[in-house]
């Protein structure tokens, strides 16, 4: 029994020490982060803002170019003359013999032939 208690006490000491070290380390990291934020707030990099502005301008220019291309494509699609709208119907002799229930499929054939 005393050996089991000794192993249990040793394991709890190791685990407890590790947990305390982890918690203390995280507390100090949080304190350092808050101090760094206060000091770093005055240091604004002008190159970053210049690059950000350039990126915004180029992105807007690309978007306007893409919108122009898409609108031109839509206009061309509208300008294309449509087919005269005639539907070709196959004569009954060309169609394969079908049951009475399949008579409604002729419209589908016409749509597929277009």
Coordinates of N, CA and C in Angstrom, one line a residue:
X1 N 0.8 -1.2 0.0 CA 0.0 0.0 0.0 C 0.8 1.3 0.0
X2 N 1.9 1.3 0.8 CA 2.6 2.6 0.8 C 3.3 2.9 -0.5
X3 N 3.6 1.9 -1.3 CA 4.2 2.1 -2.6 C 3.2 2.8 -3.6
X4 N 2.0 2.3 -3.5 CA 0.9 2.8 -4.3 C 0.6 4.3 -4.0
X5 N 0.6 4.6 -2.7 CA 0.4 5.9 -2.3 C 1.5 6.8 -2.7
X6 N 2.7 6.3 -2.6 CA 3.9 7.1 -3.0 C 3.8 7.4 -4.6
X7 N 3.5 6.4 -5.4 CA 3.4 6.6 -6.8 C 2.3 7.6 -7.2
X8 N 1.1 7.5 -6.5 CA 0.0 8.4 -6.7 C 0.4 9.8 -6.3
X9 N 1.1 10.0 -5.1 CA 1.5 11.3 -4.7 C 2.5 11.9 -5.7
X10 N 3.4 11.1 -6.2 CA 4.4 11.6 -7.1 C 3.8 12.0 -8.4
X11 N 2.8 11.3 -8.9 CA 2.1 11.6 -10.1 C 1.3 12.9 -10.0
X12 N 0.7 13.0 -8.8 CA -0.1 14.3 -8.6 C 0.8 15.5 -8.5
X13 N 2.0 15.3 -7.9 CA 2.9 16.5 -7.8 C 3.4 16.9 -9.2
X14 N 3.7 15.9 -10.0 CA 4.2 16.2 -11.4 C 3.0 16.9 -12.2
X15 N 1.8 16.3 -12.1 CA 0.7 16.9 -12.9 C 0.4 18.3 -12.3
X16 N 0.3 18.5 -11.1 CA 0.0 19.8 -10.5 C 1.0 20.8 -10.8
X17 N 2.3 20.4 -10.8 CA 3.4 21.4 -11.1 C 3.2 21.8 -12.6
X18 N 3.0 20.9 -13.5 CA 2.8 21.2 -14.9 C 1.6 22.1 -15.1
X19 N 0.5 21.8 -14.4 CA -0.6 22.7 -14.6 C -0.4 24.1 -14.1
X20 N 0.3 24.3 -13.0 CA 0.6 25.6 -12.4 C 1.5 26.3 -13.4
X21 N 2.5 25.7 -13.9 CA 3.5 26.3 -14.9 C 2.7 26.7 -16.1
X22 N 1.8 25.9 -16.6 CA 1.0 26.3 -17.8 C 0.2 27.5 -17.6
X23 N -0.5 27.6 -16.4 CA -1.4 28.7 -16.1 C -0.6 30.0 -16.0
X24 N 0.5 29.9 -15.2 CA 1.4 31.1 -15.0 C 1.9 31.6 -16.4
X25 N 2.4 30.7 -17.2 CA 2.9 31.1 -18.5 C 1.8 31.8 -19.4
X26 N 0.6 31.3 -19.4 CA -0.5 31.9 -20.1 C -0.8 33.3 -19.6
X27 N -0.8 33.5 -18.3 CA -1.0 34.8 -17.7 C 0.0 35.8 -18.1
X28 N 1.3 35.4 -18.1 CA 2.4 36.3 -18.5 C 2.3 36.6 -20.0
X29 N 1.9 35.7 -20.8 CA 1.7 35.9 -22.3 C 0.6 36.9 -22.5
X30 N -0.5 36.8 -21.7 CA -1.6 37.8 -21.9 C -1.1 39.2 -21.5
X31 N -0.4 39.3 -20.4 CA 0.1 40.6 -20.0 C 1.0 41.2 -21.0
X32 N 1.9 40.4 -21.6 CA 2.8 40.9 -22.6 C 2.1 41.3 -23.9
X33 N 1.0 40.6 -24.2 CA 0.2 41.0 -25.4 C -0.5 42.3 -25.2
X34 N -1.0 42.5 -24.0 CA -1.6 43.8 -23.7 C -0.7 45.0 -23.7
X35 N 0.5 44.8 -23.2 CA 1.6 45.8 -23.2 C 2.0 46.1 -24.6
X36 N 2.2 45.1 -25.4 CA 2.6 45.2 -26.8 C 1.6 46.0 -27.6
X37 N 0.3 45.8 -27.3 CA -0.8 46.5 -28.1 C -0.7 48.0 -27.7
X38 N -0.5 48.3 -26.5 CA -0.4 49.7 -26.1 C 0.8 50.4 -26.8
X39 N 1.9 49.8 -26.8 CA 3.1 50.3 -27.4 C 3.0 50.4 -28.9
X40 N 2.4 49.3 -29.5 CA 2.4 49.2 -31.0 C 1.3 50.0 -31.6
X41 N 0.4 50.6 -30.9 CA -0.7 51.3 -31.5 C -0.3 52.6 -32.2
X42 N 0.8 53.2 -31.7 CA 1.3 54.4 -32.3 C 2.2 54.2 -33.5
X43 N 2.6 53.0 -33.8 CA 3.5 52.7 -34.9 C 2.6 52.2 -36.1
X44 N 2.2 53.2 -36.9 CA 1.4 52.8 -38.1 C 2.4 52.8 -39.3
X45 N 2.4 51.7 -40.0 CA 3.3 51.6 -41.2 C 2.6 52.2 -42.4
X46 N 3.1 53.3 -42.9 CA 2.5 53.9 -44.1 C 2.6 53.1 -45.4
X47 N 3.6 52.3 -45.5 CA 3.7 51.4 -46.7 C 2.6 50.4 -46.7
X48 N 2.1 49.9 -45.6 CA 1.0 49.0 -45.6 C -0.3 49.7 -46.1
X49 N -0.5 50.9 -45.7 CA -1.7 51.6 -46.1 C -1.6 51.9 -47.6
X50 N -0.4 52.3 -48.1 CA -0.2 52.6 -49.5 C -0.5 51.3 -50.3
X51 N 0.1 50.2 -49.9 CA -0.2 48.9 -50.6 C -1.6 48.5 -50.6
X52 N -2.3 48.8 -49.4 CA -3.7 48.5 -49.3 C -4.5 49.3 -50.3
X53 N -4.2 50.6 -50.4 CA -4.9 51.5 -51.3 C -4.7 51.1 -52.8
X54 N -3.4 50.7 -53.1 CA -3.1 50.2 -54.5 C -3.9 48.9 -54.8
X55 N -4.0 48.1 -53.8 CA -4.7 46.8 -54.0 C -6.2 47.1 -54.3
X56 N -6.7 48.0 -53.5 CA -8.2 48.4 -53.7 C -8.4 49.0 -55.1
X57 N -7.5 49.9 -55.5 CA -7.7 50.5 -56.9 C -7.6 49.4 -58.0
X58 N -6.6 48.5 -57.9 CA -6.5 47.5 -58.9 C -7.7 46.5 -58.9
X59 N -8.2 46.2 -57.7 CA -9.3 45.3 -57.6 C -10.6 46.0 -58.2
X60 N -10.8 47.3 -57.9 CA -11.9 48.0 -58.5 C -11.8 48.0 -60.0
X61 N -10.6 48.3 -60.5 CA -10.4 48.3 -62.0 C -10.7 47.0 -62.6
X62 N -10.2 45.9 -62.0 CA -10.5 44.6 -62.5 C -12.0 44.3 -62.5
X63 N -12.7 44.6 -61.5 CA -14.1 44.4 -61.4 C -14.9 45.2 -62.5
X64 N -14.5 46.4 -62.7 CA -15.2 47.1 -63.8 C -14.9 46.5 -65.1
X65 N -13.7 46.1 -65.4 CA -13.4 45.4 -66.6 C -14.2 44.1 -66.8
X66 N -14.3 43.3 -65.7 CA -15.1 42.1 -65.8 C -16.6 42.4 -66.0
X67 N -17.1 43.4 -65.3 CA -18.5 43.8 -65.5 C -18.8 44.2 -67.0
X68 N -17.8 45.0 -67.6 CA -18.0 45.4 -69.0 C -18.0 44.2 -69.9
X69 N -17.1 43.2 -69.6 CA -17.1 42.0 -70.5 C -18.4 41.2 -70.4
X70 N -18.9 41.1 -69.2 CA -20.1 40.3 -68.9 C -21.3 41.1 -69.6
X71 N -21.3 42.4 -69.5 CA -22.5 43.1 -70.1 C -22.4 43.0 -71.6
X72 N -21.2 43.0 -72.2 CA -21.0 42.8 -73.7 C -21.5 41.5 -74.1
X73 N -21.2 40.4 -73.3 CA -21.6 39.1 -73.7 C -23.1 39.0 -73.6
X74 N -23.7 39.6 -72.6 CA -25.2 39.6 -72.5 C -25.8 40.3 -73.6
X75 N -25.3 41.4 -74.1 CA -25.8 42.1 -75.2 C -25.7 41.3 -76.5
X76 N -24.6 40.6 -76.7 CA -24.4 39.7 -77.9 C -25.4 38.6 -77.9
X77 N -25.7 38.1 -76.7 CA -26.7 37.0 -76.6 C -28.1 37.5 -76.9
X78 N -28.4 38.7 -76.6 CA -29.7 39.3 -76.9 C -29.8 39.6 -78.4
X79 N -28.7 40.0 -79.0 CA -28.7 40.3 -80.5 C -28.8 39.1 -81.4
X80 N -28.4 38.0 -80.9 CA -28.4 36.8 -81.8 C -29.9 36.5 -82.2
X81 N -30.2 36.4 -83.5 CA -31.6 36.1 -83.8 C -31.9 34.7 -83.5
X82 N -33.1 34.5 -82.9 CA -33.6 33.2 -82.5 C -34.1 32.5 -83.8
X83 N -34.2 31.2 -83.6 CA -34.7 30.3 -84.7 C -36.2 30.7 -85.0
X84 N -36.7 30.4 -86.2 CA -38.0 30.9 -86.5 C -39.1 30.3 -85.6
X85 N -38.8 29.4 -84.8 CA -39.8 28.9 -83.9 C -40.6 27.7 -84.4
X86 N -40.2 27.2 -85.5 CA -41.0 26.1 -86.1 C -40.6 24.8 -85.4
X87 N -41.5 24.0 -85.2 CA -41.3 22.7 -84.6 C -41.5 21.6 -85.6
X88 N -40.5 20.8 -85.8 CA -40.7 19.7 -86.7 C -41.2 18.5 -86.0
X89 N -42.3 17.9 -86.6 CA -42.9 16.8 -86.0 C -42.7 15.6 -86.9
X90 N -42.2 14.5 -86.3 CA -42.0 13.3 -87.0 C -43.3 12.7 -87.4
X91 N -43.4 12.1 -88.6 CA -44.6 11.4 -89.0 C -44.7 10.1 -88.1
X92 N -45.9 9.6 -88.0 CA -46.2 8.4 -87.2 C -45.4 7.2 -87.7
X93 N -45.1 7.2 -89.0 CA -44.5 6.0 -89.6 C -43.0 6.0 -89.2
X94 N -42.4 7.1 -88.9 CA -41.0 7.1 -88.5 C -40.8 6.7 -87.1
X95 N -41.8 7.1 -86.3 CA -41.7 6.8 -84.8 C -41.9 5.3 -84.6
X96 N -41.2 4.8 -83.6 CA -41.4 3.4 -83.3 C -42.7 3.2 -82.7
X97 N -43.3 2.0 -82.9 CA -44.6 1.7 -82.3 C -44.6 1.8 -80.8
X98 N -45.5 2.5 -80.2 CA -45.5 2.6 -78.8 C -46.9 2.3 -78.2
X99 N -46.9 2.2 -76.9 CA -48.2 2.0 -76.3 C -49.0 3.3 -76.2
X100 N -50.2 3.2 -75.8 CA -51.1 4.4 -75.7 C -50.6 5.3 -74.6
X101 N -49.9 4.8 -73.5 CA -49.5 5.6 -72.4 C -48.3 6.4 -72.8
X102 N -47.6 6.1 -73.9 CA -46.4 6.8 -74.3 C -46.7 7.9 -75.3
X103 N -48.0 8.2 -75.6 CA -48.3 9.2 -76.6 C -47.9 10.6 -76.2
X104 N -47.8 10.8 -74.9 CA -47.5 12.2 -74.4 C -46.0 12.5 -74.5
X105 N -45.2 11.5 -75.0 CA -43.7 11.7 -75.1 C -43.4 12.5 -76.4
X106 N -44.3 12.6 -77.4 CA -44.0 13.3 -78.6 C -43.6 14.7 -78.4
X107 N -44.1 15.4 -77.5 CA -43.7 16.8 -77.2 C -42.2 16.8 -76.7
X108 N -41.9 15.8 -75.9 CA -40.5 15.7 -75.5 C -39.6 15.5 -76.6
X109 N -40.0 14.6 -77.6 CA -39.1 14.4 -78.8 C -38.9 15.7 -79.5
X110 N -40.0 16.5 -79.7 CA -39.9 17.7 -80.4 C -38.9 18.7 -79.7
X111 N -39.0 18.7 -78.4 CA -38.1 19.6 -77.7 C -36.7 19.2 -77.8
X112 N -36.4 17.8 -77.8 CA -35.1 17.3 -77.9 C -34.5 17.6 -79.3
X113 N -35.3 17.5 -80.4 CA -34.9 17.7 -81.7 C -34.5 19.2 -82.0
X114 N -35.0 20.1 -81.2 CA -34.6 21.5 -81.4 C -33.2 21.6 -81.0

